[in-house]
């Protein structure tokens, strides 16, 4: 009985600690007249960053607040709500998720709890894949990488699909949806806030950081960059890294194109992926200081070679 009582007490303490846990505040930075971005730290989810490392954003419209990618956990979503409340008392009416990777959308839970009538929108394939196992996989991954910090998170999967060329008009703001196929994840949308001159890129573009490519394609991601560059926007919000001008899109496209085209040339000479690394690295020196370069560089070559062999 004593052991059982001690275990019950320990479990209660863990649950209480988890409920009390909060993601530390990150400021919302104004990037356009009605648009704010909360820039998360670079790197992968970890104990140190509490699993928070993407760029949640929000637009304050006349009808309410539109949120893009509210973060990686219920705790991150609550932090995003705290920052919104510093700007406006208007309700959240819409939440858009740029793709299926959970570090961008598990914050839906907090927004749904606070505003259950808010519409949550995403690519139809994102909705399908989240239901098909991606949500569970990402929950387990976030829990492991944060040593249980995100454990109270439950997936609130979007229910409203948005598709290529769809246009949403919300409180005086027009949102145009771009859905490039086979880009970063195969479930991607990019969002052009027309009147704000802002383009939300999701993980089709990162700035100062490199992440995984296993769910997408190099050619598709390069095409997504070209698509973004064709949009007449002034401000570009990457999935990770600082918001800036179109130069961040050009830079990320250059990384993808240099790696892929060099890998193709090396492959045509009969080289294996591990034999290409020196030649490709020599051409990517400007990116060597990006967060995640050493971790992902070799993996990206392997993904590129598989894509080349499937051409």
Short mmCIF file of C-alpha atoms in Angstrom, two decimals:
data_model
loop_
_atom_site.label_atom_id
_atom_site.label_comp_id
_atom_site.label_asym_id
_atom_site.label_seq_id
_atom_site.Cartn_x
_atom_site.Cartn_y
_atom_site.Cartn_z
CA UNK A 1 0.00 0.00 0.00
CA UNK A 2 2.85 2.37 0.81
CA UNK A 3 4.46 1.69 -2.59
CA UNK A 4 1.15 2.17 -4.35
CA UNK A 5 0.55 5.41 -2.47
CA UNK A 6 4.01 6.67 -3.31
CA UNK A 7 3.51 5.86 -6.99
CA UNK A 8 0.15 7.65 -7.02
CA UNK A 9 1.69 10.68 -5.37
CA UNK A 10 4.59 10.67 -7.84
CA UNK A 11 2.17 10.46 -10.76
CA UNK A 12 0.10 13.32 -9.39
CA UNK A 13 3.20 15.46 -8.93
CA UNK A 14 4.30 14.78 -12.50
CA UNK A 15 0.87 15.70 -13.82
CA UNK A 16 0.76 18.87 -11.74
CA UNK A 17 4.23 19.89 -12.90
CA UNK A 18 3.25 19.29 -16.51
CA UNK A 19 0.10 21.38 -16.16
CA UNK A 20 2.09 24.20 -14.57
CA UNK A 21 4.75 24.16 -17.29
CA UNK A 22 4.73 27.12 -19.63
CA UNK A 23 6.80 27.98 -22.66
CA UNK A 24 8.78 31.11 -21.85
CA UNK A 25 7.57 34.24 -23.58
CA UNK A 26 8.95 35.26 -26.96
CA UNK A 27 7.97 38.72 -28.21
CA UNK A 28 5.63 39.28 -31.12
CA UNK A 29 7.43 41.46 -33.67
CA UNK A 30 5.46 43.65 -36.04
CA UNK A 31 6.42 42.95 -39.67
CA UNK A 32 3.55 44.76 -41.43
CA UNK A 33 0.65 47.04 -40.51
CA UNK A 34 -1.51 44.24 -39.05
CA UNK A 35 0.92 41.32 -38.98
CA UNK A 36 3.14 40.04 -36.17
CA UNK A 37 5.63 37.16 -36.06
CA UNK A 38 6.96 35.35 -32.97
CA UNK A 39 10.43 34.17 -33.99
CA UNK A 40 11.36 30.95 -32.25
CA UNK A 41 14.96 29.93 -31.58
CA UNK A 42 16.82 27.98 -34.25
CA UNK A 43 17.55 24.29 -33.85
CA UNK A 44 15.54 21.13 -33.33
CA UNK A 45 13.02 20.63 -30.50
CA UNK A 46 14.84 20.12 -27.21
CA UNK A 47 14.62 20.37 -23.44
CA UNK A 48 16.38 23.74 -23.63
CA UNK A 49 13.92 25.35 -26.06
CA UNK A 50 10.91 23.53 -24.54
CA UNK A 51 10.08 22.21 -28.00
CA UNK A 52 9.38 25.68 -29.34
CA UNK A 53 11.39 26.61 -32.44
CA UNK A 54 9.08 27.67 -35.28
CA UNK A 55 7.67 31.08 -36.25
CA UNK A 56 4.02 31.48 -35.22
CA UNK A 57 2.42 34.52 -36.82
CA UNK A 58 -0.88 36.36 -36.59
CA UNK A 59 -2.81 38.98 -38.52
CA UNK A 60 -5.25 41.28 -36.69
CA UNK A 61 -8.17 41.78 -39.07
CA UNK A 62 -11.37 43.77 -38.57
CA UNK A 63 -13.22 40.51 -37.93
CA UNK A 64 -10.71 38.87 -35.59
CA UNK A 65 -7.28 37.31 -35.46
CA UNK A 66 -5.88 34.90 -38.05
CA UNK A 67 -3.07 32.69 -36.69
CA UNK A 68 -0.53 30.84 -38.83
CA UNK A 69 1.32 27.84 -37.33
CA UNK A 70 0.76 28.27 -33.56
CA UNK A 71 3.68 26.09 -32.50
CA UNK A 72 4.68 22.66 -31.32
CA UNK A 73 2.61 22.03 -28.20
CA UNK A 74 -0.37 23.16 -26.16
CA UNK A 75 2.13 25.09 -24.04
CA UNK A 76 3.51 26.88 -27.12
CA UNK A 77 -0.01 27.68 -28.25
CA UNK A 78 -0.80 29.25 -24.89
CA UNK A 79 2.34 31.36 -25.15
CA UNK A 80 1.20 32.52 -28.60
CA UNK A 81 -2.17 33.50 -27.13
CA UNK A 82 -0.45 35.52 -24.43
CA UNK A 83 1.40 37.49 -27.08
CA UNK A 84 -1.79 38.04 -29.08
CA UNK A 85 -3.52 39.38 -25.99
CA UNK A 86 -0.79 42.01 -25.63
CA UNK A 87 -1.82 43.33 -29.06
CA UNK A 88 -5.60 42.90 -29.26
CA UNK A 89 -8.69 41.65 -27.44
CA UNK A 90 -10.30 40.41 -30.66
CA UNK A 91 -11.07 36.69 -30.84
CA UNK A 92 -9.13 34.20 -32.92
CA UNK A 93 -11.37 33.32 -35.86
CA UNK A 94 -9.06 31.30 -38.13
CA UNK A 95 -5.96 29.14 -37.72
CA UNK A 96 -3.94 28.03 -40.75
CA UNK A 97 -1.40 25.20 -40.60
CA UNK A 98 1.26 25.22 -43.32
CA UNK A 99 2.08 21.49 -43.27
CA UNK A 100 1.85 18.25 -41.34
CA UNK A 101 5.02 18.46 -39.21
CA UNK A 102 3.85 18.76 -35.62
CA UNK A 103 6.31 21.44 -34.54
CA UNK A 104 4.10 23.86 -36.49
CA UNK A 105 0.54 22.89 -35.55
CA UNK A 106 0.24 21.16 -32.17
CA UNK A 107 -0.45 24.61 -30.71
CA UNK A 108 -3.90 24.26 -32.32
CA UNK A 109 -5.04 22.70 -29.06
CA UNK A 110 -4.61 25.88 -27.04
CA UNK A 111 -6.38 28.01 -29.62
CA UNK A 112 -9.24 25.54 -29.91
CA UNK A 113 -9.66 25.47 -26.13
CA UNK A 114 -9.81 29.28 -25.99
CA UNK A 115 -11.82 29.78 -29.20
CA UNK A 116 -13.72 26.58 -30.05
CA UNK A 117 -15.56 28.27 -32.93
CA UNK A 118 -12.37 29.20 -34.77
CA UNK A 119 -11.88 27.46 -38.10
CA UNK A 120 -8.68 25.43 -38.44
CA UNK A 121 -7.53 25.11 -42.05
CA UNK A 122 -4.84 23.15 -43.90
CA UNK A 123 -4.02 21.30 -47.11
CA UNK A 124 -6.36 18.30 -47.53
CA UNK A 125 -3.39 15.94 -47.64
CA UNK A 126 -2.12 17.41 -44.37
CA UNK A 127 -5.47 16.56 -42.77
CA UNK A 128 -5.35 13.05 -44.25
CA UNK A 129 -1.78 12.36 -43.12
CA UNK A 130 -2.37 13.74 -39.63
CA UNK A 131 -5.24 11.29 -39.20
CA UNK A 132 -3.19 8.54 -40.84
CA UNK A 133 -0.41 8.42 -38.25
CA UNK A 134 1.69 11.57 -38.61
CA UNK A 135 0.05 13.21 -35.60
CA UNK A 136 0.85 10.24 -33.36
CA UNK A 137 4.39 10.02 -34.69
CA UNK A 138 5.07 13.69 -34.04
CA UNK A 139 3.51 13.57 -30.58
CA UNK A 140 5.91 10.79 -29.62
CA UNK A 141 8.85 12.62 -31.19
CA UNK A 142 8.10 15.90 -29.37
CA UNK A 143 7.64 14.07 -26.07
CA UNK A 144 11.00 12.32 -26.46
CA UNK A 145 12.96 15.36 -27.58
CA UNK A 146 11.60 17.55 -24.77
CA UNK A 147 11.85 14.87 -22.05
CA UNK A 148 8.09 14.95 -21.51
CA UNK A 149 7.57 18.73 -21.46
CA UNK A 150 4.94 18.58 -24.26
CA UNK A 151 3.20 15.49 -22.92
CA UNK A 152 -0.18 17.18 -22.25
CA UNK A 153 -0.49 18.04 -25.94
CA UNK A 154 -3.29 16.46 -27.94
CA UNK A 155 -3.57 16.79 -31.72
CA UNK A 156 -6.39 19.09 -32.82
CA UNK A 157 -6.35 18.25 -36.50
CA UNK A 158 -7.62 20.86 -38.99
CA UNK A 159 -11.11 20.27 -40.33
CA UNK A 160 -11.32 22.80 -43.19
CA UNK A 161 -9.31 22.00 -46.33
CA UNK A 162 -7.79 24.76 -48.45
CA UNK A 163 -6.45 24.21 -51.93
CA UNK A 164 -4.35 25.75 -54.69
CA UNK A 165 -5.49 29.25 -55.76
CA UNK A 166 -8.16 29.45 -53.07
CA UNK A 167 -8.77 32.94 -51.74
CA UNK A 168 -10.03 33.81 -48.26
CA UNK A 169 -11.38 37.25 -47.37
CA UNK A 170 -11.28 37.86 -43.63
CA UNK A 171 -11.93 41.24 -42.07
CA UNK A 172 -10.41 43.27 -44.88
CA UNK A 173 -7.45 40.96 -45.47
CA UNK A 174 -7.18 38.74 -48.53
CA UNK A 175 -5.31 35.44 -48.10
CA UNK A 176 -4.29 33.66 -51.30
CA UNK A 177 -3.31 30.01 -50.94
CA UNK A 178 -0.38 28.52 -52.84
CA UNK A 179 -0.08 24.74 -52.57
CA UNK A 180 3.14 23.62 -54.29
CA UNK A 181 3.15 19.83 -54.78
CA UNK A 182 5.96 17.62 -53.46
CA UNK A 183 7.80 20.52 -51.86
CA UNK A 184 8.97 20.37 -48.23
CA UNK A 185 6.46 17.76 -47.09
CA UNK A 186 3.89 17.07 -49.79
CA UNK A 187 1.25 18.69 -47.55
CA UNK A 188 2.38 22.30 -47.88
CA UNK A 189 0.59 25.58 -48.27
CA UNK A 190 2.07 29.06 -48.53
CA UNK A 191 -0.11 32.04 -47.74
CA UNK A 192 0.02 35.48 -49.36
CA UNK A 193 -1.58 38.19 -47.21
CA UNK A 194 -2.20 40.52 -50.12
CA UNK A 195 -2.93 43.85 -48.44
CA UNK A 196 -0.10 43.26 -45.96
CA UNK A 197 2.47 42.45 -48.68
CA UNK A 198 3.47 39.42 -46.59
CA UNK A 199 4.16 35.87 -47.77
CA UNK A 200 4.10 33.04 -45.22
CA UNK A 201 6.38 30.31 -46.57
CA UNK A 202 6.09 27.45 -44.09
CA UNK A 203 9.14 25.19 -44.18
CA UNK A 204 9.48 25.56 -47.94
CA UNK A 205 12.00 28.21 -46.93
CA UNK A 206 14.18 28.44 -43.82
CA UNK A 207 16.57 31.22 -42.94
CA UNK A 208 19.83 30.35 -41.19
CA UNK A 209 18.65 26.82 -40.47
CA UNK A 210 18.46 23.49 -42.28
CA UNK A 211 15.94 20.78 -41.46
CA UNK A 212 14.90 17.42 -42.79
CA UNK A 213 14.01 16.74 -46.42
CA UNK A 214 12.78 13.17 -46.11
CA UNK A 215 9.11 14.01 -46.67
CA UNK A 216 9.63 16.24 -49.71
CA UNK A 217 11.64 16.59 -52.89
CA UNK A 218 14.42 18.90 -53.96
CA UNK A 219 12.84 19.69 -57.31
CA UNK A 220 9.47 20.34 -55.71
CA UNK A 221 10.98 22.55 -53.02
CA UNK A 222 12.96 24.53 -55.60
CA UNK A 223 9.73 25.03 -57.56
CA UNK A 224 8.05 26.25 -54.37
CA UNK A 225 10.81 28.83 -53.94
CA UNK A 226 10.29 29.97 -57.53
CA UNK A 227 6.58 30.24 -56.81
CA UNK A 228 7.23 32.40 -53.75
CA UNK A 229 9.61 34.65 -55.66
CA UNK A 230 6.89 35.26 -58.26
CA UNK A 231 4.54 36.65 -55.61
CA UNK A 232 4.58 40.47 -55.36
CA UNK A 233 5.21 40.54 -51.62
CA UNK A 234 7.60 42.71 -49.65
CA UNK A 235 8.02 40.61 -46.51
CA UNK A 236 8.71 36.87 -46.36
CA UNK A 237 8.15 34.80 -43.23
CA UNK A 238 10.12 31.51 -43.21
CA UNK A 239 9.10 28.49 -41.18
CA UNK A 240 12.27 28.91 -39.12
CA UNK A 241 14.64 31.86 -38.89
CA UNK A 242 14.26 35.59 -39.20
CA UNK A 243 11.63 37.29 -41.34
CA UNK A 244 13.19 39.36 -44.13
CA UNK A 245 12.89 40.20 -47.83
CA UNK A 246 12.93 37.93 -50.86
CA UNK A 247 16.68 37.44 -50.46
CA UNK A 248 16.00 34.68 -47.91
CA UNK A 249 14.02 32.78 -50.54
CA UNK A 250 16.81 33.22 -53.06
CA UNK A 251 19.38 31.99 -50.54
CA UNK A 252 17.45 28.86 -49.56
CA UNK A 253 16.75 28.08 -53.21
CA UNK A 254 20.48 28.36 -53.90
CA UNK A 255 21.27 25.79 -51.21
CA UNK A 256 18.75 23.33 -52.62
CA UNK A 257 19.76 23.84 -56.25
CA UNK A 258 23.52 23.71 -55.69
CA UNK A 259 23.28 20.53 -53.65
CA UNK A 260 20.89 18.80 -56.03
CA UNK A 261 22.62 19.76 -59.27
CA UNK A 262 26.08 18.92 -57.94
CA UNK A 263 24.81 15.58 -56.65
CA UNK A 264 23.34 14.86 -60.08
CA UNK A 265 26.63 15.68 -61.81
CA UNK A 266 28.56 13.50 -59.35
CA UNK A 267 26.02 10.70 -59.73
CA UNK A 268 26.38 10.85 -63.51
CA UNK A 269 30.10 10.21 -62.97
CA UNK A 270 29.25 7.01 -61.12
CA UNK A 271 29.91 8.24 -57.59
CA UNK A 272 28.08 7.02 -54.49
CA UNK A 273 26.51 9.51 -52.09
CA UNK A 274 29.35 9.29 -49.57
CA UNK A 275 31.89 9.96 -52.34
CA UNK A 276 30.21 13.25 -53.29
CA UNK A 277 30.39 14.99 -49.95
CA UNK A 278 33.64 16.87 -50.42
CA UNK A 279 32.71 18.20 -53.86
CA UNK A 280 29.28 19.33 -52.71
CA UNK A 281 30.51 20.81 -49.44
CA UNK A 282 33.06 22.91 -51.34
CA UNK A 283 30.21 24.60 -53.20
CA UNK A 284 28.10 25.21 -50.10
CA UNK A 285 30.61 27.06 -47.94
CA UNK A 286 28.30 30.05 -47.42
CA UNK A 287 25.79 27.76 -45.67
CA UNK A 288 28.23 25.93 -43.39
CA UNK A 289 27.38 28.20 -40.48
CA UNK A 290 23.65 27.58 -40.68
CA UNK A 291 22.13 25.76 -37.72
CA UNK A 292 21.68 22.09 -38.61
CA UNK A 293 24.16 22.07 -41.50
CA UNK A 294 26.46 19.40 -40.08
CA UNK A 295 23.52 17.26 -38.97
CA UNK A 296 21.56 17.43 -42.24
CA UNK A 297 24.15 17.90 -45.00
CA UNK A 298 24.91 14.20 -45.48
CA UNK A 299 21.26 13.25 -45.12
CA UNK A 300 20.29 15.76 -47.79
CA UNK A 301 22.78 14.22 -50.22
CA UNK A 302 21.28 10.78 -49.65
CA UNK A 303 17.76 12.12 -50.23
CA UNK A 304 18.91 13.92 -53.37
CA UNK A 305 20.54 10.78 -54.78
CA UNK A 306 17.39 8.74 -54.20
CA UNK A 307 15.41 11.41 -56.02
CA UNK A 308 17.92 11.44 -58.89
CA UNK A 309 17.79 7.66 -59.21
CA UNK A 310 14.00 7.81 -59.40
CA UNK A 311 14.02 10.33 -62.27
#
